[in-house]
mmCIF file of C-alpha atoms in Angstrom:
data_model
loop_
_atom_site.group_PDB
_atom_site.id
_atom_site.type_symbol
_atom_site.label_atom_id
_atom_site.label_comp_id
_atom_site.label_asym_id
_atom_site.label_seq_id
_atom_site.Cartn_x
_atom_site.Cartn_y
_atom_site.Cartn_z
ATOM 1 C CA MET F 1 95.925 111.436 101.983
ATOM 2 C CA VAL F 2 95.975 113.291 105.356
ATOM 3 C CA THR F 3 92.503 114.818 106.340
ATOM 4 C CA ASP F 4 92.803 117.532 109.185
ATOM 5 C CA ILE F 5 89.932 117.752 111.745
ATOM 6 C CA LEU F 6 90.845 121.104 113.849
ATOM 7 C CA THR F 7 88.279 121.258 116.990
ATOM 8 C CA ARG F 8 87.672 124.120 119.266
ATOM 9 C CA GLY F 9 86.972 123.782 122.665
ATOM 10 C CA GLY F 10 83.492 123.579 123.928
ATOM 11 C CA PHE F 11 82.062 122.467 120.363
ATOM 12 C CA PRO F 12 79.264 120.228 120.746
ATOM 13 C CA ALA F 13 79.550 117.473 118.872
ATOM 14 C CA GLU F 14 77.743 113.937 118.453
ATOM 15 C CA LYS F 15 80.449 112.544 116.586
ATOM 16 C CA MET F 16 83.518 112.567 113.638
ATOM 17 C CA SER F 17 83.173 111.210 110.833
ATOM 18 C CA VAL F 18 86.430 111.043 108.024
ATOM 19 C CA ASP F 19 85.892 111.517 104.768
ATOM 20 C CA ASP F 20 83.137 109.738 103.609
ATOM 21 C CA ILE F 21 83.406 108.570 99.569
ATOM 22 C CA LEU F 22 81.148 107.399 96.979
ATOM 23 C CA PHE F 23 81.193 105.173 94.555
ATOM 24 C CA HIS F 24 79.868 104.779 91.334
ATOM 25 C CA GLY F 25 79.296 102.833 88.744
ATOM 26 C CA GLU F 26 78.846 98.885 88.742
ATOM 27 C CA TYR F 27 80.399 96.580 91.000
ATOM 28 C CA LYS F 28 80.740 92.759 90.622
ATOM 29 C CA ARG F 29 83.000 92.025 93.901
ATOM 30 C CA PHE F 30 84.425 93.880 97.209
ATOM 31 C CA GLY F 31 87.244 92.473 98.871
ATOM 32 C CA VAL F 32 88.393 93.009 102.624
ATOM 33 C CA ILE F 33 92.244 92.653 104.178
ATOM 34 C CA LYS F 34 91.016 93.169 108.069
ATOM 35 C CA PHE F 35 93.379 93.524 111.000
ATOM 36 C CA PRO F 36 96.055 90.749 111.501
ATOM 37 C CA GLU F 37 95.302 88.727 114.670
ATOM 38 C CA GLY F 38 98.176 87.823 116.254
ATOM 39 C CA ASN F 39 100.585 88.096 113.753
ATOM 40 C CA SER F 40 102.152 91.199 111.327
ATOM 41 C CA GLU F 41 101.565 89.087 107.680
ATOM 42 C CA LEU F 42 98.526 89.754 105.508
ATOM 43 C CA GLN F 43 95.153 87.766 106.330
ATOM 44 C CA GLU F 44 93.489 86.861 102.654
ATOM 45 C CA ILE F 45 91.461 89.191 100.704
ATOM 46 C CA GLU F 46 88.233 88.328 101.808
ATOM 47 C CA TRP F 47 85.850 88.428 98.565
ATOM 48 C CA THR F 48 82.074 89.160 98.730
ATOM 49 C CA GLU F 49 80.429 88.317 95.363
ATOM 50 C CA ILE F 50 78.205 91.704 94.606
ATOM 51 C CA ASN F 51 74.617 91.201 92.890
ATOM 52 C CA ASP F 52 71.077 93.404 93.512
ATOM 53 C CA ASP F 53 70.485 91.358 96.743
ATOM 54 C CA SER F 54 73.880 93.592 98.397
ATOM 55 C CA THR F 55 73.702 95.608 101.535
ATOM 56 C CA VAL F 56 76.011 95.828 103.973
ATOM 57 C CA LEU F 57 79.247 94.179 102.253
ATOM 58 C CA TYR F 58 81.510 95.424 105.551
ATOM 59 C CA GLU F 59 80.412 96.772 109.267
ATOM 60 C CA SER F 60 83.015 96.689 112.123
ATOM 61 C CA GLU F 61 84.420 98.944 115.162
ATOM 62 C CA VAL F 62 87.696 97.659 113.610
ATOM 63 C CA PRO F 63 89.040 99.747 110.070
ATOM 64 C CA PHE F 64 90.095 97.388 107.405
ATOM 65 C CA LEU F 65 93.333 97.731 106.706
ATOM 66 C CA LEU F 66 92.317 97.945 103.224
ATOM 67 C CA MET F 67 89.264 97.664 100.805
ATOM 68 C CA LEU F 68 88.666 96.823 96.771
ATOM 69 C CA LEU F 69 86.174 97.375 94.744
ATOM 70 C CA GLU F 70 86.188 95.402 91.734
ATOM 71 C CA SER F 71 84.005 96.647 88.279
ATOM 72 C CA GLU F 72 82.088 94.836 85.448
ATOM 73 C CA ASP F 73 84.716 95.542 83.408
ATOM 74 C CA GLY F 74 87.795 93.765 85.421
ATOM 75 C CA HIS F 75 89.213 97.766 86.755
ATOM 76 C CA VAL F 76 90.598 97.717 91.270
ATOM 77 C CA VAL F 77 90.527 100.498 92.934
ATOM 78 C CA GLU F 78 91.889 100.659 96.303
ATOM 79 C CA ILE F 79 90.641 102.208 99.825
ATOM 80 C CA GLY F 80 94.001 101.725 102.519
ATOM 81 C CA THR F 81 94.027 103.049 106.346
ATOM 82 C CA GLY F 82 97.078 105.311 106.708
ATOM 83 C CA ASP F 83 99.812 103.475 108.889
ATOM 84 C CA ASP F 84 98.903 105.809 111.867
ATOM 85 C CA LEU F 85 95.767 102.571 112.216
ATOM 86 C CA TRP F 86 96.313 103.862 116.316
ATOM 87 C CA ARG F 87 94.622 107.570 115.809
ATOM 88 C CA TRP F 88 91.791 105.287 113.525
ATOM 89 C CA ARG F 89 91.184 103.802 116.693
ATOM 90 C CA VAL F 90 91.138 106.371 119.182
ATOM 91 C CA ALA F 91 87.377 105.529 120.072
ATOM 92 C CA ASP F 92 88.947 101.945 122.243
ATOM 93 C CA GLY F 93 89.993 104.665 124.759
ATOM 94 C CA MET F 94 87.184 106.776 125.188
ATOM 95 C CA GLU F 95 84.365 105.977 127.321
ATOM 96 C CA GLU F 96 81.384 105.764 126.137
ATOM 97 C CA THR F 97 82.641 106.140 122.492
ATOM 98 C CA THR F 98 81.954 103.947 119.851
ATOM 99 C CA SER F 99 83.627 103.717 116.229
ATOM 100 C CA CYS F 100 82.247 102.592 112.940
ATOM 101 C CA PHE F 101 83.436 101.326 110.289
ATOM 102 C CA LYS F 102 81.140 100.632 106.483
ATOM 103 C CA VAL F 103 81.153 100.095 103.815
ATOM 104 C CA GLU F 104 77.804 99.168 102.251
ATOM 105 C CA LYS F 105 75.230 99.299 98.282
ATOM 106 C CA SER F 106 72.521 102.075 98.090
ATOM 107 C CA PHE F 107 70.932 102.824 94.932
ATOM 108 C CA GLY F 108 72.390 101.159 92.931
ATOM 109 C CA GLU F 109 76.333 103.139 94.638
ATOM 110 C CA ILE F 110 78.509 101.675 97.278
ATOM 111 C CA ARG F 111 79.126 103.920 99.858
ATOM 112 C CA LEU F 112 82.367 103.707 102.557
ATOM 113 C CA THR F 113 81.722 106.235 105.854
ATOM 114 C CA ARG F 114 83.998 106.393 108.456
ATOM 115 C CA ASP F 115 82.888 107.061 112.169
ATOM 116 C CA VAL F 116 86.074 107.172 114.214
ATOM 117 C CA MET F 117 84.056 108.541 117.362
ATOM 118 C CA SER F 118 79.919 108.200 118.233
ATOM 119 C CA PHE F 119 79.331 109.721 121.476
ATOM 120 C CA ALA F 120 76.617 108.275 123.859
ATOM 121 C CA GLU F 121 75.338 111.579 123.994
ATOM 122 C CA GLU F 122 76.370 115.245 122.576
ATOM 123 C CA VAL F 123 79.380 116.375 123.811
ATOM 124 C CA ALA F 124 81.896 119.285 124.150
ATOM 125 C CA MET F 125 85.367 118.588 122.092
ATOM 126 C CA LYS F 126 87.960 120.253 123.173
ATOM 127 C CA THR F 127 90.675 122.220 121.157
ATOM 128 C CA GLN F 128 92.633 119.791 119.234
ATOM 129 C CA MET F 129 94.036 118.963 115.541
ATOM 130 C CA TRP F 130 93.199 115.245 114.786
ATOM 131 C CA ARG F 131 94.906 113.988 112.189
ATOM 132 C CA PHE F 132 93.752 111.348 109.754
ATOM 133 C CA LYS F 133 96.201 108.736 106.921
ATOM 134 C CA TRP F 134 94.452 106.756 104.004
ATOM 135 C CA TYR F 135 95.889 105.854 100.851
ATOM 136 C CA ILE F 136 93.670 105.287 97.110
ATOM 137 C CA ALA F 137 95.378 103.258 94.648
ATOM 138 C CA TRP F 138 93.540 101.726 90.900
ATOM 139 C CA GLU F 139 94.587 99.664 88.802
ATOM 140 C CA MET F 140 92.954 99.035 84.762
ATOM 141 C CA LYS F 141 91.597 95.073 83.293
ATOM 142 C CA VAL F 142 94.920 95.124 81.123
ATOM 143 C CA ASP F 143 96.894 96.012 83.783
ATOM 144 C CA ARG F 144 95.835 93.244 85.901
ATOM 145 C CA ASN F 145 96.613 90.790 83.520
ATOM 146 C CA ASP F 146 99.898 91.692 83.503
ATOM 147 C CA VAL F 147 102.877 88.961 85.347
ATOM 148 C CA ILE F 148 104.710 90.659 87.934
ATOM 149 C CA LYS F 149 108.527 90.088 87.212
ATOM 150 C CA VAL F 150 111.503 92.154 87.035
ATOM 151 C CA PRO F 151 112.156 94.195 84.087
ATOM 152 C CA ALA F 152 114.545 92.454 81.903
ATOM 153 C CA ASP F 153 116.889 95.364 82.362
ATOM 154 C CA VAL F 154 117.035 94.567 85.560
ATOM 155 C CA VAL F 155 120.228 95.332 88.218
ATOM 156 C CA GLU F 156 119.158 93.241 91.530
ATOM 157 C CA LEU F 157 121.882 93.597 94.286
ATOM 158 C CA ASP F 158 122.248 92.049 98.021
ATOM 159 C CA ILE F 159 122.616 94.222 100.825
ATOM 160 C CA LYS F 160 126.820 94.800 99.770
ATOM 161 C CA GLY F 161 125.621 96.322 96.554
ATOM 162 C CA ALA F 162 126.902 92.898 94.600
ATOM 163 C CA LYS F 163 125.345 91.917 91.630
ATOM 164 C CA ILE F 164 123.504 88.481 92.083
ATOM 165 C CA GLU F 165 122.340 85.460 90.469
ATOM 166 C CA ALA F 166 118.588 85.120 90.335
ATOM 167 C CA ALA F 167 117.755 81.435 91.388
ATOM 168 C CA ASP F 168 114.671 82.660 89.164
ATOM 169 C CA PRO F 169 114.600 83.987 86.403
ATOM 170 C CA GLU F 170 110.984 85.613 86.876
ATOM 171 C CA MET F 171 111.099 86.475 90.690
ATOM 172 C CA PRO F 172 114.716 86.440 92.021
ATOM 173 C CA ALA F 173 115.303 87.373 95.763
ATOM 174 C CA PHE F 174 116.749 90.285 97.416
ATOM 175 C CA LEU F 175 119.003 89.455 100.134
ATOM 176 C CA ILE F 176 117.872 91.097 103.568
ATOM 177 C CA PRO F 177 119.850 90.818 106.406
ATOM 178 C CA GLY F 178 117.199 88.251 107.745
ATOM 179 C CA GLY F 179 118.555 87.594 111.667
ATOM 180 C CA GLU F 180 121.329 90.068 111.296
ATOM 181 C CA TRP F 181 118.441 92.804 111.590
ATOM 182 C CA GLY F 182 118.205 94.416 115.281
ATOM 183 C CA GLU F 183 114.914 94.418 117.507
ATOM 184 C CA THR F 184 114.349 98.040 116.486
ATOM 185 C CA ALA F 185 113.848 97.426 113.230
ATOM 186 C CA VAL F 186 111.519 94.291 113.016
ATOM 187 C CA THR F 187 107.948 94.415 113.655
ATOM 188 C CA GLU F 188 106.249 93.575 116.911
ATOM 189 C CA ILE F 189 103.327 91.679 117.932
ATOM 190 C CA ASP F 190 101.766 90.942 121.497
ATOM 191 C CA GLY F 191 105.394 91.742 122.327
ATOM 192 C CA LYS F 192 107.647 89.420 120.772
ATOM 193 C CA VAL F 193 109.396 90.970 117.937
ATOM 194 C CA THR F 194 109.487 88.978 114.295
ATOM 195 C CA GLU F 195 112.230 88.260 111.647
ATOM 196 C CA PHE F 196 110.184 91.306 109.781
ATOM 197 C CA PRO F 197 111.499 94.234 108.923
ATOM 198 C CA CYS F 198 109.160 97.027 109.317
ATOM 199 C CA LEU F 199 109.680 100.112 107.741
ATOM 200 C CA HIS F 200 108.009 103.215 109.707
ATOM 201 C CA ALA F 201 111.724 101.447 112.300
ATOM 202 C CA LYS F 202 113.701 103.873 111.518
ATOM 203 C CA THR F 203 116.727 101.232 111.577
ATOM 204 C CA SER F 204 115.171 99.433 108.888
ATOM 205 C CA PHE F 205 114.020 103.063 106.459
ATOM 206 C CA ASN F 206 117.072 104.269 106.940
ATOM 207 C CA PHE F 207 118.851 100.511 106.262
ATOM 208 C CA TYR F 208 117.118 100.748 102.875
ATOM 209 C CA ARG F 209 118.241 104.315 101.699
ATOM 210 C CA LYS F 210 121.504 103.726 102.987
ATOM 211 C CA TRP F 211 122.009 100.016 100.634
ATOM 212 C CA PHE F 212 120.619 102.339 97.606
ATOM 213 C CA ARG F 213 122.177 105.626 98.053
ATOM 214 C CA PRO F 214 125.706 104.305 96.053
ATOM 215 C CA THR F 215 124.125 101.144 94.512
ATOM 216 C CA GLN F 216 121.997 103.741 92.372
ATOM 217 C CA LYS F 217 125.174 105.681 91.682
ATOM 218 C CA LYS F 218 127.236 102.206 90.213
ATOM 219 C CA TYR F 219 124.066 100.825 88.378
ATOM 220 C CA GLN F 220 124.046 103.915 86.511
ATOM 221 C CA GLY F 221 121.605 104.599 83.535
ATOM 222 C CA THR F 222 119.502 101.248 84.718
ATOM 223 C CA THR F 223 116.745 99.871 86.485
ATOM 224 C CA VAL F 224 117.689 98.700 90.277
ATOM 225 C CA SER F 225 114.982 96.184 91.743
ATOM 226 C CA LEU F 226 113.675 95.380 95.111
ATOM 227 C CA SER F 227 112.108 91.843 95.450
ATOM 228 C CA ASN F 228 109.670 90.157 98.042
ATOM 229 C CA MET F 229 109.125 93.299 99.977
ATOM 230 C CA GLU F 230 105.365 94.214 101.250
ATOM 231 C CA PRO F 231 103.670 95.377 103.924
ATOM 232 C CA HIS F 232 103.479 94.249 107.349
ATOM 233 C CA PHE F 233 101.411 94.994 110.613
ATOM 234 C CA CYS F 234 103.113 96.244 114.030
ATOM 235 C CA GLU F 235 102.612 97.069 117.424
ATOM 236 C CA SER F 236 105.763 99.020 118.726
ATOM 237 C CA SER F 237 105.010 102.629 119.930
ATOM 238 C CA SER F 238 109.231 102.871 120.076
ATOM 239 C CA HIS F 239 108.193 102.757 115.859
ATOM 240 C CA LEU F 240 106.695 105.785 116.393
ATOM 241 C CA GLY F 241 108.647 107.446 119.233
ATOM 242 C CA ARG F 242 106.230 106.798 121.498
ATOM 243 C CA LYS F 243 107.774 103.665 124.205
ATOM 244 C CA GLU F 244 105.848 105.206 126.586
ATOM 245 C CA PHE F 245 102.721 104.215 125.224
ATOM 246 C CA GLY F 246 103.608 100.585 124.802
ATOM 247 C CA THR F 247 101.482 99.254 121.566
ATOM 248 C CA LEU F 248 100.592 101.316 118.757
ATOM 249 C CA SER F 249 99.387 99.446 115.872
ATOM 250 C CA HIS F 250 100.468 100.741 112.765
ATOM 251 C CA TRP F 251 101.582 99.059 109.639
ATOM 252 C CA ASP F 252 104.181 100.300 106.802
ATOM 253 C CA MET F 253 102.395 100.876 103.162
ATOM 254 C CA LEU F 254 102.618 104.723 103.393
ATOM 255 C CA ASN F 255 106.025 103.877 104.004
ATOM 256 C CA ILE F 256 107.308 101.516 101.567
ATOM 257 C CA PHE F 257 105.165 104.288 98.883
ATOM 258 C CA ASP F 258 107.759 107.061 100.253
ATOM 259 C CA PHE F 259 110.983 104.683 99.904
ATOM 260 C CA TRP F 260 109.795 103.879 96.313
ATOM 261 C CA MET F 261 109.348 108.070 95.489
ATOM 262 C CA TRP F 262 112.324 108.916 97.108
ATOM 263 C CA ALA F 263 114.510 106.097 95.762
ATOM 264 C CA ASN F 264 113.240 106.954 92.440
ATOM 265 C CA LYS F 265 114.294 110.656 92.198
ATOM 266 C CA GLN F 266 118.225 109.495 93.575
ATOM 267 C CA ALA F 267 117.839 106.949 90.507
ATOM 268 C CA ALA F 268 116.846 109.721 87.965
ATOM 269 C CA LYS F 269 120.053 112.192 88.902
ATOM 270 C CA ASN F 270 121.484 109.363 86.761
ATOM 271 C CA GLU F 271 118.834 108.248 84.424
ATOM 272 C CA GLY F 272 118.264 105.466 86.411
ATOM 273 C CA SER F 273 114.809 104.064 88.108
ATOM 274 C CA PHE F 274 113.416 101.555 90.918
ATOM 275 C CA VAL F 275 110.868 99.002 90.954
ATOM 276 C CA ILE F 276 109.233 97.221 94.627
ATOM 277 C CA ILE F 277 108.847 93.705 93.694
ATOM 278 C CA PRO F 278 106.252 91.779 96.064
ATOM 279 C CA PRO F 279 106.969 87.474 96.739
ATOM 280 C CA LYS F 280 105.755 85.194 93.934
ATOM 281 C CA GLY F 281 102.285 84.064 94.558
ATOM 282 C CA SER F 282 101.898 86.700 98.026
ATOM 283 C CA VAL F 283 98.624 88.489 99.344
ATOM 284 C CA ALA F 284 100.641 92.173 98.736
ATOM 285 C CA GLY F 285 101.273 91.228 94.874
ATOM 286 C CA GLN F 286 97.421 91.535 94.097
ATOM 287 C CA LEU F 287 97.110 94.707 95.472
ATOM 288 C CA PRO F 288 97.560 97.873 92.747
ATOM 289 C CA SER F 289 99.459 99.542 94.907
ATOM 290 C CA MET F 290 102.295 97.122 95.067
ATOM 291 C CA ARG F 291 101.525 96.318 91.554
ATOM 292 C CA GLY F 292 102.356 99.534 90.607
ATOM 293 C CA LEU F 293 105.213 100.062 92.435
ATOM 294 C CA SER F 294 106.724 97.300 90.675
ATOM 295 C CA ARG F 295 105.722 99.383 87.159
ATOM 296 C CA LYS F 296 109.368 101.790 85.899
ATOM 297 C CA MET F 297 108.182 105.143 86.043
#
């Protein structure tokens, strides 16, 4: 989802809100993954039971990475903040301006509100296009019961395009360059680079594209799997083409979606398909979004 808000110079405003969402129905659990602190890996999902006394389920000046709602029927809805995390935190750099991200239960319904800017007093907005990205995913109970595993007809490849033997038949590991990643390709936290590639960086995204083009032609009519991939949080502004800013918070969930879609379009030309398998037992493996990428189109 992309929300563009155009403000004209001099337009009076007290706050700016982005896409309030009202959830109808009976929900039994609320889950949230917050901004990571000092690392690029996803934090554990913090689950809260929803009962008749529940009111505020989440409230913070900092947006969540994603939230989950599980219904009484076992269905799960996921709402995630886009890769432009720095935009959702625009109030941090503005005087007398706050933000509020809130999930609350009221009158039997659950409402998500995202006030990205709340001003101490009415202000005259400048002419600007404000862009905010977010996504929604969901999974039915029957699919939640499925164990993620590589399809039986899968061909899994290493970075050189050679077929490999899986140590664990249900969850083989895709061989990534590991220490061979350059600093421009990996996530950066608190000014220090990590071992994890950030798909928001052109270097790493292009690496996977170059890997996939020849392999999908070599193994036509089958499913190619990329295992042990999961989203990561990053602060490197160079990944956004804005190196002069020093740090700009983002994560590569939307880039993983983009690569999955692009790869499946390429594979379809040769009657094949592509899946992404998150690490076994990982937080990512619990998300409707990532679980969806593990299923053939």
